[in-house]
Each structure stands twice: as structure tokens, then as C-alpha cells.
Tab-separated table of C-alpha atoms in Angstrom:
chain	number	residue	atom	x	y	z
X	53	MET	CA	-47.993	9.077	39.024
X	54	LYS	CA	-51.596	8.015	38.372
X	55	SER	CA	-53.970	7.399	41.293
X	56	ARG	CA	-53.991	3.589	40.892
X	57	SER	CA	-50.199	3.465	40.793
X	58	ARG	CA	-49.985	5.757	43.851
X	59	GLN	CA	-52.412	3.620	45.800
X	60	ASP	CA	-50.520	0.446	44.901
X	61	ALA	CA	-47.305	2.133	46.056
X	62	ILE	CA	-48.967	3.119	49.345
X	63	VAL	CA	-50.093	-0.474	49.983
X	64	ARG	CA	-46.584	-1.761	49.232
X	65	SER	CA	-45.076	0.788	51.620
X	66	LEU	CA	-47.496	-0.134	54.403
X	67	ARG	CA	-46.805	-3.836	53.937
X	68	ARG	CA	-43.050	-3.341	53.736
X	69	ASN	CA	-42.596	-0.923	56.633
X	70	GLY	CA	-45.255	-2.156	59.012
X	71	ALA	CA	-45.932	1.397	60.187
X	72	THR	CA	-45.455	4.758	58.532
X	73	THR	CA	-46.784	8.311	58.507
X	74	ILE	CA	-48.737	10.395	56.047
X	75	GLU	CA	-45.698	12.654	55.665
X	76	THR	CA	-43.494	9.685	54.806
X	77	LEU	CA	-45.986	8.391	52.258
X	78	SER	CA	-46.293	11.874	50.781
X	79	GLY	CA	-42.547	11.960	50.224
X	80	GLU	CA	-42.397	8.431	48.798
X	81	VAL	CA	-45.110	8.898	46.177
X	82	GLY	CA	-44.374	12.568	45.531
X	83	VAL	CA	-47.774	14.108	46.233
X	84	SER	CA	-49.336	16.367	48.846
X	85	ARG	CA	-50.659	15.288	52.238
X	86	SER	CA	-54.251	15.862	51.080
X	87	THR	CA	-53.731	13.596	48.065
X	88	VAL	CA	-52.379	10.828	50.322
X	89	LEU	CA	-55.442	11.199	52.548
X	90	ARG	CA	-57.733	10.840	49.525
X	91	ASP	CA	-55.812	7.748	48.396
X	92	LEU	CA	-56.093	6.215	51.866
X	93	SER	CA	-59.834	6.861	51.830
X	94	ALA	CA	-60.129	5.193	48.416
X	95	LEU	CA	-58.172	2.168	49.657
X	96	ARG	CA	-60.443	1.857	52.691
X	97	ASP	CA	-63.451	1.982	50.367
X	98	GLU	CA	-61.951	-0.999	48.504
X	99	GLY	CA	-61.789	-2.954	51.756
X	100	TYR	CA	-58.228	-2.372	52.960
X	101	VAL	CA	-58.167	-2.054	56.742
X	102	ILE	CA	-55.772	0.810	57.546
X	103	HIS	CA	-55.452	1.813	61.188
X	104	ALA	CA	-54.307	5.269	62.294
X	105	GLU	CA	-52.866	5.760	65.778
X	106	GLN	CA	-52.348	9.258	67.162
X	107	GLY	CA	-49.548	10.627	69.313
X	108	ARG	CA	-45.824	9.924	69.656
X	109	GLY	CA	-44.911	6.562	68.189
X	110	GLY	CA	-48.200	6.377	66.310
X	111	GLY	CA	-48.752	6.101	62.592
X	112	LEU	CA	-50.548	4.169	59.901
X	113	TYR	CA	-50.844	0.385	59.985
X	114	LEU	CA	-52.228	-2.006	57.381
X	115	ASP	CA	-54.106	-5.084	58.574
X	116	PRO	CA	-52.341	-7.832	56.537
X	117	GLY	CA	-55.480	-9.959	56.532
X	118	SER	CA	-57.306	-7.370	54.466
X	119	VAL	CA	-54.772	-7.590	51.616
X	120	GLN	CA	-55.648	-11.139	50.633
X	121	THR	CA	-59.368	-10.431	50.587
X	122	THR	CA	-59.174	-7.194	48.599
X	123	ALA	CA	-56.242	-7.478	46.193
X	124	LYS	CA	-57.728	-8.166	42.756
X	125	LEU	CA	-55.964	-8.322	39.430
X	126	THR	CA	-57.607	-6.918	36.338
X	127	VAL	CA	-57.798	-8.866	33.090
X	128	PRO	CA	-55.051	-6.710	31.455
X	129	GLU	CA	-52.797	-7.320	34.490
X	130	VAL	CA	-53.237	-11.094	34.291
X	131	PHE	CA	-52.807	-10.958	30.513
X	132	ALA	CA	-49.599	-8.948	30.998
X	133	LEU	CA	-48.284	-11.659	33.328
X	134	ILE	CA	-49.069	-14.334	30.749
X	135	LEU	CA	-47.481	-12.229	28.014
X	136	SER	CA	-44.291	-11.887	30.054
X	137	ILE	CA	-44.134	-15.596	30.864
X	138	ALA	CA	-44.811	-16.546	27.244
X	139	SER	CA	-42.068	-14.191	26.101
X	140	MET	CA	-39.552	-15.571	28.593
X	141	ARG	CA	-40.435	-19.155	27.699
X	142	ALA	CA	-40.044	-18.453	23.976
X	143	ALA	CA	-36.646	-16.883	24.645
X	144	GLY	CA	-35.591	-19.938	26.661
X	145	SER	CA	-35.136	-17.919	29.852
X	146	LEU	CA	-37.893	-19.238	32.136
X	147	PRO	CA	-36.193	-21.630	34.591
X	148	PHE	CA	-39.218	-22.030	36.883
X	149	SER	CA	-41.928	-22.462	34.268
X	150	GLY	CA	-43.824	-25.040	36.319
X	151	LEU	CA	-44.145	-22.706	39.281
X	152	ALA	CA	-45.115	-19.824	37.003
X	153	ASP	CA	-47.895	-21.867	35.406
X	154	SER	CA	-49.106	-23.015	38.824
X	155	GLY	CA	-49.245	-19.420	40.031
X	156	LEU	CA	-51.173	-18.318	36.960
X	157	ALA	CA	-53.647	-21.164	37.433
X	158	LYS	CA	-54.351	-19.966	40.984
X	159	ILE	CA	-54.833	-16.406	39.758
X	160	GLU	CA	-57.263	-17.586	37.088
X	161	LYS	CA	-59.293	-19.485	39.685
X	162	ALA	CA	-59.764	-16.236	41.622
X	163	LEU	CA	-61.156	-14.345	38.621
X	164	PRO	CA	-64.925	-13.825	38.399
X	165	ARG	CA	-66.568	-15.791	35.601
X	166	ASP	CA	-67.026	-12.781	33.325
X	167	LYS	CA	-63.399	-11.717	33.760
X	168	LEU	CA	-62.206	-15.268	33.124
X	169	ARG	CA	-64.216	-15.284	29.893
X	170	ASP	CA	-62.524	-12.039	28.818
X	171	LEU	CA	-59.111	-13.487	29.672
X	172	ARG	CA	-59.786	-16.599	27.586
X	173	ARG	CA	-60.794	-14.422	24.655
X	174	MET	CA	-57.630	-12.365	24.989
X	175	LEU	CA	-55.512	-15.509	25.119
X	176	ASP	CA	-56.987	-16.393	21.730
X	177	SER	CA	-55.180	-13.317	20.402
X	178	LEU	CA	-51.728	-14.292	21.701
X	179	TYR	CA	-49.098	-15.943	19.514
X	180	VAL	CA	-45.407	-16.627	20.006
X	181	GLY	CA	-42.563	-17.757	17.775
X	182	PRO	CA	-38.863	-17.418	16.945
X	183	LEU	CA	-37.365	-14.217	15.559
X	184	ALA	CA	-35.548	-14.525	12.242
X	185	PRO	CA	-31.788	-14.100	12.811
X	186	GLN	CA	-31.480	-11.359	10.205
X	187	VAL	CA	-33.880	-8.991	12.015
X	188	ASP	CA	-32.144	-5.960	13.505
X	189	ILE	CA	-32.784	-5.701	17.258
X	190	SER	CA	-30.225	-3.007	18.023
X	191	ASN	CA	-32.851	-0.282	18.326
X	192	VAL	CA	-35.522	-1.945	20.474
X	193	GLY	CA	-37.317	0.735	22.486
X	194	LYS	CA	-39.698	0.927	25.421
X	195	MET	CA	-43.375	0.154	24.886
X	196	ASP	CA	-46.108	2.649	25.771
X	197	CYS	CA	-47.668	1.454	29.064
X	198	THR	CA	-51.140	2.484	27.843
X	199	LEU	CA	-51.013	0.195	24.814
X	200	LEU	CA	-52.009	-3.096	26.484
X	201	PRO	CA	-55.164	-1.729	28.203
X	202	ALA	CA	-56.114	-0.038	24.931
X	203	PHE	CA	-55.613	-3.300	23.041
X	204	GLU	CA	-57.716	-5.157	25.629
X	205	ARG	CA	-60.718	-2.913	25.120
X	206	ALA	CA	-60.300	-2.673	21.342
X	207	PHE	CA	-59.981	-6.456	21.018
X	208	LEU	CA	-62.784	-7.447	23.384
X	209	GLU	CA	-65.241	-4.835	22.072
X	210	SER	CA	-64.092	-5.052	18.413
X	211	LEU	CA	-63.290	-1.341	18.295
X	212	HIS	CA	-60.766	0.415	16.084
X	213	LEU	CA	-57.481	1.509	17.609
X	214	ARG	CA	-55.775	4.716	16.527
X	215	PHE	CA	-52.136	5.521	17.284
X	216	ASP	CA	-48.997	7.281	16.098
X	217	TYR	CA	-46.506	4.950	14.427
X	218	ARG	CA	-42.811	5.387	13.698
X	219	ASP	CA	-41.424	3.105	10.988
X	220	ALA	CA	-37.908	1.679	10.651
X	221	LYS	CA	-36.713	4.847	8.898
X	222	GLY	CA	-38.090	7.125	11.610
X	223	ALA	CA	-41.031	8.437	9.574
X	224	THR	CA	-44.197	8.918	11.633
X	225	SER	CA	-47.813	8.443	10.597
X	226	LYS	CA	-51.273	8.259	12.165
X	227	ARG	CA	-52.784	4.776	11.874
X	228	CYS	CA	-56.292	3.498	12.541
X	229	VAL	CA	-56.513	-0.300	12.586
X	230	GLU	CA	-58.562	-3.339	13.646
X	231	PRO	CA	-56.508	-5.193	16.314
X	232	GLN	CA	-56.450	-8.950	15.723
X	233	ALA	CA	-53.550	-10.372	17.732
X	234	ILE	CA	-50.339	-9.829	19.663
X	235	LEU	CA	-47.290	-11.628	18.302
X	236	ILE	CA	-44.210	-12.169	20.457
X	237	LEU	CA	-40.941	-12.850	18.638
X	238	PRO	CA	-38.493	-12.256	21.507
X	239	PRO	CA	-37.278	-9.630	22.084
X	240	LEU	CA	-39.738	-7.951	19.675
X	241	TRP	CA	-43.490	-7.646	20.229
X	242	TYR	CA	-45.932	-6.887	17.427
X	243	LEU	CA	-49.517	-5.690	17.216
X	244	VAL	CA	-51.088	-7.636	14.346
X	245	ALA	CA	-53.981	-5.714	12.825
X	246	TRP	CA	-56.061	-5.258	9.731
X	247	ASP	CA	-55.285	-1.864	8.224
X	248	PRO	CA	-58.355	-0.639	6.271
X	249	SER	CA	-56.329	2.059	4.513
X	250	ARG	CA	-53.992	-0.617	3.070
X	251	GLU	CA	-56.677	-3.321	2.869
X	252	ASP	CA	-54.222	-5.819	4.325
X	253	VAL	CA	-52.851	-7.263	7.563
X	254	ARG	CA	-49.978	-5.269	9.054
X	255	HIS	CA	-47.496	-6.021	11.820
X	256	PHE	CA	-46.699	-2.991	13.973
X	257	ARG	CA	-43.738	-3.150	16.323
X	258	MET	CA	-45.211	-2.286	19.684
X	259	ASP	CA	-42.176	-0.276	20.796
X	260	ARG	CA	-42.836	2.064	17.843
X	261	ILE	CA	-46.474	2.729	18.787
X	262	SER	CA	-47.389	5.790	20.838
X	263	ARG	CA	-50.542	7.597	21.996
X	264	PRO	CA	-52.991	4.698	21.442
X	265	GLU	CA	-56.676	5.586	21.664
X	266	ILE	CA	-59.964	3.756	21.176
X	267	ILE	CA	-62.335	4.831	18.406
X	268	LYS	CA	-65.766	4.461	19.980
X	269	GLY	CA	-68.615	3.084	17.944
X	270	ALA	CA	-66.414	1.835	15.109
X	271	ALA	CA	-66.865	-1.924	15.456
X	272	PHE	CA	-65.219	-4.462	13.159
X	273	ARG	CA	-65.262	-8.229	12.600
X	274	ARG	CA	-62.541	-10.653	13.632
X	275	ARG	CA	-60.397	-11.984	10.799
X	276	ARG	CA	-58.477	-15.198	10.372
X	277	ILE	CA	-54.764	-14.371	10.464
X	278	ALA	CA	-52.215	-16.669	8.810
X	279	PHE	CA	-48.843	-16.729	10.575
X	280	ASP	CA	-45.471	-17.984	9.388
X	281	ALA	CA	-44.278	-21.493	10.210
X	282	GLY	CA	-43.066	-21.796	13.774
X	283	VAL	CA	-45.563	-19.316	15.190
X	284	GLN	CA	-47.941	-20.973	17.643
X	285	PRO	CA	-50.885	-19.824	19.758
X	286	VAL	CA	-50.218	-19.598	23.495
X	287	ARG	CA	-52.296	-22.099	25.429
X	288	TYR	CA	-52.804	-22.329	29.169
X	289	ALA	CA	-54.951	-24.804	31.074
């Protein structure tokens, strides 16, 4: 488990249990006592107020007031929320869409101006539409969790993205592309990119992408992508 994920798990445990011990946290996140202590120190540096009481009946306590003032979502996290909501809405399975949009609006208001600008730019890359009935969805796999942050940086900084790709027949290849958009055709998600080696736009199923990495210094220009009828950009207020 990465440090950010561990620290998030520690905060959740402290909020959920009210009081706990370093040994308990160590067991929950699967790391040593010293690692938990380092994570607690990092959380305190971020502004979380975590009290430690010694002796029998003592333990660690999180001041709930510090959570609201310190918890901050990154642009990829907010974008992931919007992606999920857009996907559910397109699939017709978002019963509380009004509440979801209201929640997203509040999150956007809390973003610093520069982060909000980045989010708006990323929203310009998001499209959604219906999946053709003849498309086989029997082999949909799990997406690489590192792909969205990699796309965020590649898209915002106009950098090439390199990754391993497995096609429909199982053949693998190394691809280096210019990310242009994310297309959601529930339940399939696609990375839409210009492929210099093919000199054409390609749609890569995101569940078939692995080991994405940014190619530093290799900037490219944004291209106008033409989508099929029925595909629309995602717009939020």
C-alpha cells in the first residue's frame, strides 16, 4: 500500500473508531509500527490534529474539526468522481443525479483557482455516449489505477504517454501516443489518442492498458477529434 493510501486509511480508522492504538493501525494497514509513526507525523504536518494519550485506556484520537479544514481533493480525484458520475448517468443508473451534481459543485467551489482551471481543461477531454449493441463486453477487465493520474499530467502538459497495450486477440505492443480525450461508452472506457506511428487517431480500451508512463520533454499539440453520432462532451456548471 502506497503512503498516501495508508495515510487515508489511518484517517478513516481514526474517524470510524474514535480511538485506537499504533499497534491496531499497524495491523490494519499492514506495516510496521515505525511506518505508522511516520505516517502520523506526515498527517500532522498536513494539519490533522491527532492526540496521543498515554497509559491504560489511552490511545490515538483525531480532532474531527481538523478533518474539514485539511481534507483536500486533487484534480485527478475530482475528475475521477466526475468520470464515475458521467458513466453512471450514461448507463442510466444514477438515481440521485441532482444530489451528485450538487456535491460536485461544492467540491469545485473549494478548489483553488489554478486547480479549478486544470479541472475545467480536463473536463474538455471527457466525452460520453452509447455503446453499440454488437460490441463484446464479456471480457471487460480492471483498469490500471495509475492510468488516470498519468493521463492528467500528459493531457495538461501536452506530453506523450507510453504504455503496454493488449489488443482484442491478446497480442501485446508498446505504444507511445498523444492523449486527446477519454471516451466513456458504458461499461467500456477508451483513451482517445493520436498515434504518431500510425499517423491516425486510435481508441485504446483503458482496461487493456498497463504500465503507463509520461515521456518528459516530448510536447505535442491538441487535435480536433471527430466522434460518432450520439457522443457528447460532458458539461458541468
